[in-house]
Amino acid sequence: MPAKNFVFLPIVAAVVLVQLFTAASGSAYYLTQLTMAAYYSLLIVGLCVLMGYAGQISLGHAGFFAIGGYLSAALTVRDLLPWAESPVVRFLDALGCLAHGQDLYGAQLLTVAPWAAAAAAVIAAALVALVLGVPVLKLKGHYLAMATLGFGIIVYRLVLASEYFGEADGISGVPGFPLLPGLEVSGDSAGRVANYYVAWAVLLLAVLLLRHLIDSRPGRALRAIHGSPEAADAMGVDVARYKLKVFVLSAVYAALAGVLMTHYNGGIGPSEAGVMKSVRWVAIVAVGGMAHLWGALTMGVLLNFLSLRGVFGSYDDAVFALILIAIMLYAPGGIFSLVPGGRWGERLAGLVRRGKSGEAAP
Amino acid sequence: MSLLAIEHLGKRFGGLQAVDDVGFTLARGAIKAVIGPNGAGKTTLFNLIAGMLSPSSGAILFEGQPIHGLQPCQVARRGIARTFQNIKIFHGMSALENVMVGRHVRTGVGFFGAMLRTPACRREERAIRERSLELLDFMGIADCADTPAVNLDFGRQRAVELARALALEPTLLLLDEPAAGLNIYETAELGRLIGRIRDLGVTILLVEHDMSLVMDISDEIVVLSFGRKIAEDVPEVIQKHPEVVKVYLGD
Ligand SMILES: Nc1ncnc2c1ncn2[C@@H]1O[C@H](COP(=O)(O)OP(=O)(O)OP(=O)(O)O)[C@@H](O)[C@H]1O
Ligand SMILES: [Mg+2]
């Protein structure tokens, strides 16, 4: 394990300790919100790389979350039996992409298998990001913010208006997502502990991949674009291409978060696609310190957990908007810039690195 | 064949002809300076060569191939690196990381390889880091490797920018006023450094206002005034050229 990755050890330890604590204190219900907070944070760390490191804002990331969540929900819930004889459905069935089941009343049901639905949902989000990104990423600053905001609004209105996506009710009755025999992503209380670990394993793995990215040739190219687009271009970085790639990557993270959250919750509703959600995600990345993956992770988990616990009450959205304003005014470098010795993750990594200098010169 | 050939190059900004029918060639291994008063079109000429602007007329041939109309990143891939008149450092990155970006076109790991930290990626990272440290050392600022580049003083930022350009392993290096803001000692040091870079086999085209430096290191000098080339010759001749003297000293 490269020295820098030792910074993961205390986090893994904390994840385990929290679980043990909740088990001992009989407060295992906290795990549900911690699981959901982990899935939301998956979106946030992806957005952090897009915004903080590559310097491209998106006010439409709830849209990608919704594409992931809604597609995997609709595909795994909507009955395909009426089209059972169509060549497309038969072809998909032959490929093993479909699931034969029964509804509550014992009637036959033909749906897309969760893995195939998830793959389709994530690929769809990636394609949408690709098609949207080509024109939109030519824009800068406010213009990019407005264009992505527009995209978010479109997704929101589409799911709200379409019968297929359940209109104002959203989609419920989404089956669990089987991972291994006896282990599935679902809200079943028997699997609560396992699901907590699954969510955190997914999140930490996702962060590990992003850390690798940031500290590598393509990651430096992204940061260079943020630092000076002209100079990056002059150094041979294909700026448009790299912006597009990181946009798609962050959309994939968001869609994957949507897929997993939807299977965990057993459904998804239009509020997940709402513009206020996109604003919230941007606020959390800003609080975390923008180009600060650990900050985004910490704030993503903490603020989502508090929100899911209902701490902010009916002022939920207002609280996040307020946080955004306060951070911009008083701590544009993020909440950790207020703490002497902040940016603890990097500091810790630095200490470990220095401690091991020589042998593992990073 | 010359390494770089500029042919009847013109660039018009609205009503202003910033570069007007300029032509010259640059031999492989040479150091050539472009001089001229403020607003003569020197930076515009550089931006045309580097692909940041596309010419209104004329052609730019590099190694015999036309490069005008290419994107800057494509020009860089051909082996042309540059520094900027107003330093463009990557903020948010250390001095070393700035230089490492310079290795971009000489390396190839993509998103997947990087995220998965494949063995090939690790190998490449190590090589990038070693080469970049060497270049910081060459520039005499190895001790600043881990310092955020924005925290460095002006001279060191220039050195980082130059190291970054060298990391590209350029065939042709474009330096836009590399001595601006340096004191006479630093300027003399820069002169020696440019000589050493040429000795590495890099061809150099530079814009510079510091005449002692220009006269000292250039093999040839091109003089621009109001976008037009008014003279091109060896330093000894340029120094005595009546039109150049007129432009620089007034009537
Ligand atoms: N992008 C642009 N749009 C419009 N006019 C421009 C642009 N870039 C340069 N110019 C104009 O073109 C002329 C040449 O400018 P340029 O920067 O090339 O001069 P220079 O020789 O580099 O001067 P200096 O010695 O001050 O750096 C100037 O009059 C400048 O105002
Ligand atoms: Mg200039």
XYZ file of C-alpha atoms and ligand atoms in Angstrom:
645
model
C 0.000 0.000 0.000
C 1.508 3.371 -0.961
C 2.297 5.503 2.072
C -0.310 8.100 1.184
C -3.077 5.566 1.498
C -2.381 4.973 5.193
C -4.634 7.957 5.722
C -7.498 5.540 5.042
C -6.731 3.450 8.115
C -8.191 5.821 10.713
C -11.293 6.250 8.570
C -11.820 2.515 8.257
C -11.280 2.232 12.004
C -13.864 4.958 12.623
C -16.376 3.233 10.361
C -15.979 -0.011 12.303
C -16.048 1.730 15.686
C -19.254 3.559 14.861
C -20.909 0.303 13.908
C -19.713 -1.434 17.069
C -20.860 1.500 19.152
C -24.327 1.531 17.641
C -24.578 -2.226 18.169
C -23.531 -1.924 21.798
C -25.789 1.020 22.512
C -28.783 -0.386 20.693
C -28.904 2.516 18.287
C -28.422 0.580 15.085
C -31.040 2.789 13.408
C -28.299 5.396 13.003
C -26.697 3.054 10.499
C -29.537 3.653 8.061
C -28.781 7.358 7.830
C -25.051 6.714 7.792
C -25.547 4.360 4.871
C -27.570 6.919 2.971
C -25.076 9.654 3.846
C -22.346 7.462 2.391
C -24.227 7.111 -0.887
C -24.862 10.837 -1.144
C -21.195 11.381 -0.397
C -20.327 9.247 -3.392
C -21.883 11.934 -5.553
C -20.158 14.636 -3.544
C -16.621 13.305 -3.911
C -17.133 13.029 -7.663
C -18.434 16.593 -7.771
C -15.474 17.661 -5.637
C -13.032 16.484 -8.291
C -15.013 18.246 -11.011
C -15.367 21.516 -9.088
C -12.457 21.708 -6.719
C -9.732 20.133 -8.774
C -10.756 20.690 -12.391
C -12.490 23.993 -11.605
C -15.734 23.306 -13.498
C -18.970 24.026 -11.660
C -22.102 21.927 -12.025
C -25.474 22.945 -10.665
C -27.063 19.914 -12.280
C -25.606 16.968 -10.472
C -28.882 15.982 -8.870
C -29.928 15.413 -12.472
C -27.301 12.724 -12.941
C -28.188 11.185 -9.584
C -31.791 11.104 -10.765
C -30.932 9.566 -14.125
C -29.154 6.764 -12.274
C -31.815 6.299 -9.629
C -34.897 6.682 -11.801
C -33.688 4.484 -14.626
C -32.651 1.636 -12.375
C -35.961 2.002 -10.498
C -38.157 2.095 -13.574
C -36.344 -0.719 -15.320
C -36.510 -3.033 -12.316
C -40.135 -2.201 -11.507
C -41.994 -1.628 -14.765
C -43.513 -4.793 -16.169
C -42.353 -5.859 -19.597
C -44.853 -8.730 -20.011
C -47.071 -6.811 -22.455
C -44.030 -6.629 -24.742
C -42.793 -10.144 -23.973
C -43.014 -11.132 -27.607
C -41.198 -8.134 -29.008
C -37.803 -9.000 -30.466
C -35.994 -6.533 -28.210
C -37.436 -8.008 -25.034
C -36.791 -11.560 -26.230
C -33.257 -10.645 -27.107
C -32.674 -9.103 -23.675
C -34.191 -12.177 -22.066
C -31.899 -14.446 -24.046
C -28.949 -12.377 -22.837
C -30.068 -12.924 -19.248
C -30.781 -9.251 -18.657
C -34.356 -9.833 -17.506
C -35.840 -11.121 -14.281
C -39.000 -13.246 -14.110
C -40.922 -12.689 -10.919
C -44.313 -12.242 -9.349
C -46.051 -9.183 -8.024
C -47.796 -8.934 -4.635
C -50.837 -10.739 -5.948
C -48.924 -13.574 -7.530
C -49.267 -12.362 -11.078
C -46.422 -12.951 -13.509
C -43.941 -10.086 -13.802
C -41.136 -9.507 -16.262
C -38.606 -6.795 -15.422
C -35.019 -5.893 -16.143
C -32.545 -7.562 -13.771
C -31.038 -5.100 -11.278
C -27.468 -5.451 -12.561
C -28.556 -4.803 -16.141
C -30.742 -1.891 -15.039
C -27.877 -0.408 -13.052
C -25.493 -0.762 -15.974
C -28.016 0.842 -18.309
C -28.643 3.675 -15.840
C -24.989 4.480 -15.344
C -24.229 4.255 -19.056
C -27.199 6.495 -19.806
C -25.931 9.103 -17.345
C -22.462 8.915 -18.893
C -23.904 9.410 -22.381
C -26.054 12.325 -21.278
C -23.002 13.911 -19.624
C -21.064 13.407 -22.837
C -23.713 14.962 -25.049
C -24.378 17.788 -22.597
C -20.712 18.356 -21.852
C -19.515 18.984 -25.394
C -21.358 22.290 -25.831
C -21.737 23.269 -22.187
C -18.137 22.884 -21.042
C -17.090 25.534 -23.539
C -18.740 27.930 -21.101
C -17.030 29.365 -18.083
C -18.040 30.415 -14.600
C -21.582 31.742 -14.292
C -22.487 30.588 -17.776
C -21.520 27.013 -17.048
C -23.417 27.208 -13.758
C -26.546 28.395 -15.556
C -26.312 25.808 -18.325
C -25.947 22.929 -15.868
C -28.728 24.413 -13.769
C -30.906 24.326 -16.871
C -30.066 20.680 -17.376
C -31.029 19.919 -13.780
C -34.362 21.657 -14.218
C -35.093 19.671 -17.370
C -34.445 16.357 -15.645
C -36.610 17.438 -12.719
C -39.533 18.424 -14.942
C -39.187 15.257 -17.013
C -39.433 12.873 -14.087
C -42.249 14.942 -12.627
C -44.216 14.948 -15.854
C -43.699 11.398 -17.005
C -45.997 8.590 -16.037
C -43.209 6.106 -16.607
C -41.229 7.783 -13.817
C -44.217 7.969 -11.502
C -44.889 11.706 -11.712
C -45.082 13.349 -8.269
C -45.119 9.978 -6.482
C -41.871 8.701 -7.893
C -41.257 4.976 -8.080
C -41.527 2.575 -5.174
C -41.245 -1.163 -4.763
C -37.730 -1.250 -6.179
C -36.167 -4.650 -5.439
C -32.864 -5.115 -3.650
C -29.633 -5.152 -5.615
C -28.023 -8.578 -5.220
C -24.273 -8.409 -4.625
C -23.417 -11.877 -3.328
C -25.567 -14.806 -2.262
C -27.256 -13.599 0.920
C -26.096 -10.017 0.467
C -28.075 -7.372 -1.316
C -28.329 -3.599 -1.281
C -31.735 -3.058 0.266
C -33.386 -1.367 3.193
C -34.250 -4.708 4.812
C -33.500 -4.211 8.498
C -31.910 -7.649 8.748
C -29.233 -6.490 6.336
C -28.705 -3.110 7.955
C -25.199 -3.730 9.266
C -24.079 -5.425 6.068
C -25.495 -2.580 4.003
C -23.695 -0.050 6.145
C -20.394 -1.756 5.407
C -21.223 -2.137 1.721
C -21.966 1.570 1.382
C -18.817 2.618 3.162
C -16.685 0.146 1.240
C -18.060 1.556 -2.014
C -17.482 5.133 -0.854
C -13.945 4.617 0.384
C -13.014 2.656 -2.716
C -14.427 5.469 -4.830
C -12.364 7.997 -2.871
C -9.262 5.862 -3.241
C -9.701 5.831 -7.015
C -10.131 9.605 -7.052
C -7.056 10.125 -4.920
C -5.096 8.035 -7.362
C -6.485 10.106 -10.191
C -5.631 13.446 -8.603
C -2.055 12.373 -8.051
C -1.368 11.225 -11.567
C -0.833 12.465 -15.097
C -4.518 13.002 -15.954
C -5.241 14.402 -12.484
C -2.449 16.926 -12.745
C -3.735 17.862 -16.181
C -7.143 18.594 -14.624
C -5.631 20.675 -11.854
C -3.505 22.490 -14.409
C -6.652 23.424 -16.321
C -7.972 24.924 -13.104
C -4.694 26.720 -12.447
C -4.267 28.221 -15.907
C -6.157 26.914 -18.927
C -3.835 28.686 -21.385
C -0.704 27.264 -19.824
C -2.245 23.786 -19.613
C -3.077 24.005 -23.294
C 0.447 25.178 -24.091
C 1.807 22.184 -22.198
C -0.128 19.859 -24.474
C -3.206 19.216 -22.339
C -6.279 18.866 -24.539
C -8.371 21.097 -22.302
C -11.786 20.431 -23.853
C -11.252 16.697 -23.790
C -10.100 16.589 -20.190
C -12.974 18.756 -19.012
C -15.367 16.415 -20.769
C -13.787 13.323 -19.259
C -13.936 14.611 -15.706
C -17.510 15.779 -16.243
C -18.500 12.291 -17.388
C -16.607 10.734 -14.496
C -18.409 12.864 -11.951
C -21.737 12.097 -13.650
C -20.973 8.382 -13.377
C -20.244 8.785 -9.666
C -23.533 10.642 -9.240
C -25.493 8.053 -11.217
C -23.947 5.194 -9.282
C -24.916 6.957 -6.066
C -28.455 7.275 -7.424
C -28.622 3.594 -8.348
C -27.401 2.350 -4.984
C -29.499 4.791 -2.986
C -32.616 3.812 -4.901
C -32.132 0.113 -4.283
C -31.335 0.835 -0.646
C -34.431 2.966 -0.170
C -36.614 0.752 -2.333
C -37.633 3.757 -4.398
C -36.950 7.280 -5.535
C -38.982 10.471 -5.695
C -38.756 13.717 -7.654
C -37.175 15.676 -4.812
C -33.958 13.775 -5.502
C -33.870 15.417 -8.915
C -34.661 18.874 -7.588
C -32.531 21.916 -8.128
C -32.284 22.426 -4.387
C -30.471 19.107 -4.186
C -27.922 20.265 -6.757
C -27.392 23.468 -4.799
C -26.963 21.416 -1.657
C -24.251 19.265 -3.245
C -22.368 22.348 -4.397
C -22.681 23.851 -0.909
C -21.221 20.747 0.671
C -18.246 20.688 -1.693
C -17.666 24.374 -0.900
C -17.861 23.804 2.851
C -15.386 20.980 2.481
C -12.889 23.339 0.887
C -13.377 22.732 -2.863
C -10.060 21.118 -3.810
C -10.170 18.991 -0.718
C -11.370 15.445 -1.149
C -11.265 14.652 2.563
C -13.143 17.827 3.347
C -15.840 16.928 0.845
C -16.041 13.432 2.288
C -16.253 14.629 5.897
C -18.795 17.338 5.204
C -20.747 15.095 2.857
C -21.197 12.469 5.529
C -21.743 14.886 8.406
C -24.202 17.292 6.784
C -26.173 14.565 5.049
C -26.367 12.609 8.254
C -27.668 15.622 10.150
C -30.132 16.410 7.388
C -31.381 12.826 7.233
C -31.769 12.782 11.013
C -34.055 15.769 10.568
C -31.850 18.085 12.600
C -32.536 20.964 10.215
C -36.262 20.328 10.344
C -38.384 21.901 7.663
C -35.664 24.501 7.074
C -33.491 21.823 5.504
C -32.966 23.481 2.124
C -32.679 26.903 3.700
C -29.918 25.651 5.982
C -27.865 24.459 3.034
C -28.421 27.710 1.178
C -27.361 29.584 4.293
C -24.280 27.414 4.609
C -23.391 28.268 1.019
C -23.697 32.004 1.647
C -21.795 31.858 4.918
C -18.957 29.862 3.419
C -18.616 32.185 0.448
C -18.533 35.199 2.767
C -16.473 34.008 5.674
C -14.497 30.955 4.647
C -14.116 30.669 0.896
C -11.350 28.152 1.547
C -13.820 25.852 3.290
C -14.648 25.187 6.897
C -11.292 23.538 7.592
C -9.439 26.686 6.608
C -10.846 28.198 9.830
C -9.219 25.524 11.944
C -5.529 26.003 12.605
C -3.890 22.895 11.223
C -6.892 22.171 9.036
C -6.765 20.038 5.916
C -6.072 17.208 8.286
C -6.146 14.516 5.658
C -3.319 16.001 3.637
C -1.387 16.816 6.776
C -1.719 13.292 8.027
C -0.632 11.962 4.659
C 2.300 14.363 4.740
C 3.353 13.159 8.167
C 3.160 9.541 7.142
C 5.118 10.355 4.011
C 7.846 12.153 5.895
C 7.970 9.394 8.487
C 8.614 6.897 5.741
C 10.856 9.125 3.658
C 13.588 7.459 1.691
C 12.020 4.106 1.139
C 8.661 5.340 -0.146
C 9.507 8.727 -1.576
C 6.113 9.575 -3.045
C 15.920 22.765 -43.917
C 15.270 25.306 -41.206
C 13.442 24.150 -38.096
C 10.939 26.968 -38.188
C 9.876 29.036 -41.168
C 7.567 32.019 -40.839
C 6.170 33.097 -44.206
C 4.311 36.342 -44.886
C 2.651 36.040 -41.499
C -0.093 38.522 -40.713
C -2.474 39.016 -37.812
C -5.158 41.635 -37.752
C -7.173 42.620 -34.659
C -10.068 44.620 -36.021
C -8.443 47.698 -37.472
C -5.025 46.947 -36.034
C -2.448 45.008 -38.057
C -0.513 43.587 -35.079
C 1.717 41.395 -37.249
C 2.263 42.520 -40.818
C 3.815 40.301 -43.475
C 6.551 38.981 -41.214
C 8.896 36.299 -42.502
C 12.070 34.705 -41.187
C 13.564 31.301 -40.594
C 15.141 29.716 -37.588
C 17.950 27.192 -37.960
C 18.073 24.120 -35.768
C 20.207 24.716 -32.694
C 20.191 28.499 -33.016
C 19.215 31.188 -30.544
C 17.228 33.905 -32.215
C 15.854 37.004 -30.539
C 12.855 39.088 -31.525
C 13.117 42.663 -30.352
C 11.065 45.776 -30.884
C 9.312 48.504 -28.958
C 6.190 47.900 -26.860
C 3.235 46.873 -28.944
C 5.426 45.855 -31.887
C 3.648 42.501 -32.127
C 6.235 40.233 -30.528
C 3.884 38.431 -28.182
C 1.303 38.204 -30.937
C 3.936 36.511 -33.096
C 4.587 34.006 -30.299
C 0.899 33.377 -29.826
C 0.594 32.676 -33.535
C 3.445 30.175 -33.474
C 2.111 28.491 -30.319
C -1.399 28.164 -31.739
C -3.107 30.511 -29.292
C -4.041 32.716 -32.220
C -4.600 31.744 -35.813
C -3.046 33.937 -38.469
C -5.054 36.213 -40.744
C -2.575 35.456 -43.508
C 0.673 33.637 -44.133
C 2.098 30.346 -42.970
C 4.133 28.837 -40.164
C 6.128 25.727 -40.976
C 7.706 23.636 -38.264
C 10.000 20.837 -39.402
C 8.553 21.436 -42.842
C 4.948 20.940 -41.742
C 2.378 23.711 -41.520
C 1.337 24.278 -37.907
C -0.787 27.400 -38.231
C -4.390 26.692 -37.330
C -3.456 23.892 -34.917
C -4.620 24.076 -31.310
C -1.964 24.992 -28.727
C -2.006 21.463 -27.337
C -1.372 20.071 -30.806
C 1.505 22.475 -31.331
C 2.924 21.388 -27.980
C 2.732 17.777 -29.081
C 4.891 18.637 -32.086
C 7.611 19.693 -29.648
C 7.165 23.425 -29.156
C 7.126 24.682 -25.581
C 6.745 28.217 -24.339
C 6.846 30.502 -21.355
C 4.579 33.502 -20.958
C 5.307 37.196 -20.675
C 3.015 37.312 -17.649
C 3.917 34.181 -15.756
C 1.216 31.550 -15.937
C 1.891 29.185 -13.108
C -0.568 26.478 -12.051
C -1.884 27.670 -8.708
C -2.934 24.968 -6.321
C 0.067 22.869 -7.285
C 3.580 22.581 -5.927
C 6.602 23.669 -7.937
C 7.357 20.031 -8.661
C 3.805 19.282 -9.776
C 3.936 22.285 -12.088
C 6.961 20.820 -13.784
C 5.381 17.361 -13.843
C 2.562 18.737 -15.983
C 5.254 19.518 -18.522
C 5.740 15.783 -18.997
C 2.159 15.462 -20.218
C 2.853 14.980 -23.896
C 5.734 12.596 -23.230
C 3.607 10.234 -21.158
C 0.353 8.441 -21.732
C -1.497 7.128 -18.674
C -5.218 7.873 -18.893
C -8.089 8.035 -16.420
C -8.522 4.297 -15.971
C -4.855 3.501 -15.628
C -4.438 6.307 -13.133
C -7.482 5.454 -11.018
C -6.472 1.806 -10.836
C -2.796 2.662 -10.264
C -1.661 0.041 -12.727
C 2.001 -1.010 -12.621
C 2.534 0.918 -15.853
C 1.080 4.003 -14.165
C 3.364 3.639 -11.157
C 6.393 3.268 -13.397
C 5.432 6.297 -15.400
C 4.758 8.366 -12.269
C 8.189 7.528 -10.924
C 9.834 8.502 -14.203
C 7.862 11.765 -14.398
C 8.843 12.670 -10.856
C 12.510 11.854 -11.352
C 12.764 13.804 -14.585
C 10.941 16.787 -13.086
C 13.167 16.822 -10.014
C 16.188 16.761 -12.299
C 14.844 19.799 -14.107
C 14.204 21.696 -10.880
C 17.758 20.853 -9.960
C 18.969 22.070 -13.357
C 17.208 25.346 -12.642
C 18.764 25.464 -9.195
C 15.487 25.372 -7.282
C 15.300 21.725 -6.228
C 14.823 22.869 -2.622
C 11.476 24.435 -3.586
C 10.050 21.227 -5.040
C 7.251 20.830 -2.500
C 6.499 24.541 -2.073
C 3.197 25.703 -3.559
C 4.277 27.454 -6.738
C 2.260 30.596 -5.922
C 4.299 31.075 -2.747
C 7.579 31.321 -4.649
C 9.175 34.653 -5.447
C 8.996 36.033 -8.943
C 12.380 34.747 -10.079
C 11.663 31.241 -8.867
C 8.239 31.232 -10.506
C 9.986 32.072 -13.764
C 12.377 29.207 -13.125
C 9.468 26.838 -12.507
C 7.818 27.975 -15.711
C 11.008 27.384 -17.628
C 11.537 23.966 -16.052
C 7.951 23.108 -16.959
C 8.598 24.066 -20.570
C 11.797 22.024 -20.619
C 9.955 19.022 -19.202
C 8.138 18.831 -22.502
C 11.515 18.044 -24.116
C 10.903 20.706 -26.714
C 12.651 20.910 -30.043
C 11.800 24.600 -30.070
C 11.513 26.760 -26.981
C 9.708 30.105 -27.074
C 10.665 32.492 -24.271
C 8.625 35.675 -23.944
C 10.684 38.238 -22.010
C 12.382 35.738 -19.706
C 14.478 38.464 -18.059
C 11.582 40.767 -17.233
C 11.640 41.547 -13.538
C 15.046 39.971 -12.926
C 17.987 41.939 -11.519
C 21.294 42.123 -13.390
C 22.780 39.123 -11.597
C 19.742 37.012 -12.254
C 19.737 38.182 -15.864
C 23.370 37.163 -16.300
C 22.546 33.796 -14.752
C 19.605 33.452 -17.132
C 21.919 34.147 -20.070
C 24.185 31.279 -19.041
C 21.171 29.065 -18.488
C 19.794 29.753 -21.960
C 23.212 28.850 -23.363
C 23.125 25.558 -21.493
C 19.637 24.829 -22.757
C 20.806 25.389 -26.301
C 23.717 23.048 -25.643
C 21.138 20.381 -24.819
C 20.049 20.659 -28.443
C 17.047 22.929 -27.966
C 16.442 25.661 -30.525
C 15.408 28.922 -28.897
C 13.341 31.874 -30.034
C 13.084 34.624 -27.473
C 11.489 38.010 -27.077
C 13.513 40.282 -24.857
C 13.870 43.937 -23.997
C 17.166 43.566 -22.152
C 19.613 44.501 -24.919
C 22.757 43.336 -23.173
C 21.249 39.887 -22.786
C 19.987 39.810 -26.352
C 23.305 40.955 -27.826
C 25.140 38.504 -25.626
C 23.347 35.260 -26.386
C 21.619 35.578 -29.761
C 22.970 34.215 -32.986
C 20.557 36.390 -34.900
C 18.074 39.125 -34.153
C 14.783 40.027 -35.797
C 13.531 43.562 -35.214
C 9.807 44.289 -35.318
C 8.196 47.692 -35.330
C 4.460 48.252 -35.688
C 4.060 44.644 -36.699
C 6.603 44.794 -39.526
C 10.044 43.272 -39.675
C 12.463 46.159 -40.139
C 15.725 44.266 -39.776
C 17.176 40.812 -39.339
C 20.845 40.145 -38.804
C 23.593 39.161 -36.391
C 23.851 41.245 -33.187
C 26.892 43.236 -34.307
C 25.072 44.498 -37.379
C 21.757 45.097 -35.604
C 23.480 47.261 -33.020
C 24.577 49.641 -35.785
C 21.503 49.318 -37.974
C 20.225 52.875 -38.610
C 16.526 52.016 -38.488
C 16.955 50.014 -35.277
C 18.873 52.827 -33.667
C 16.106 55.168 -34.755
C 13.347 52.987 -33.327
C 15.144 52.478 -30.067
C 16.708 55.844 -29.519
C 14.287 58.062 -31.375
C 15.394 60.563 -33.986
N -6.032 39.707 -28.432
C -5.850 40.959 -28.886
N -6.879 41.686 -29.352
C -6.687 42.947 -29.821
N -5.514 43.559 -29.881
C -4.430 42.896 -29.451
C -4.543 41.561 -28.916
N -3.314 41.147 -28.549
C -2.480 42.164 -28.837
N -3.138 43.210 -29.378
C -2.541 44.455 -29.838
O -1.580 44.124 -30.798
C -0.440 44.954 -30.671
C 0.781 44.088 -30.469
O 0.730 43.557 -29.175
P 1.810 42.539 -28.613
O 1.358 42.100 -27.278
O 2.070 41.485 -29.611
O 3.073 43.495 -28.478
P 4.499 43.182 -27.887
O 5.478 43.454 -28.952
O 4.543 41.852 -27.264
O 4.613 44.321 -26.784
P 5.318 44.284 -25.331
O 6.746 44.565 -25.563
O 4.642 45.404 -24.597
O 5.047 42.950 -24.728
C -0.717 45.896 -29.521
O -1.174 47.104 -30.046
C -1.805 45.194 -28.746
O -2.633 46.135 -28.091
Mg 4.774 41.115 -25.395
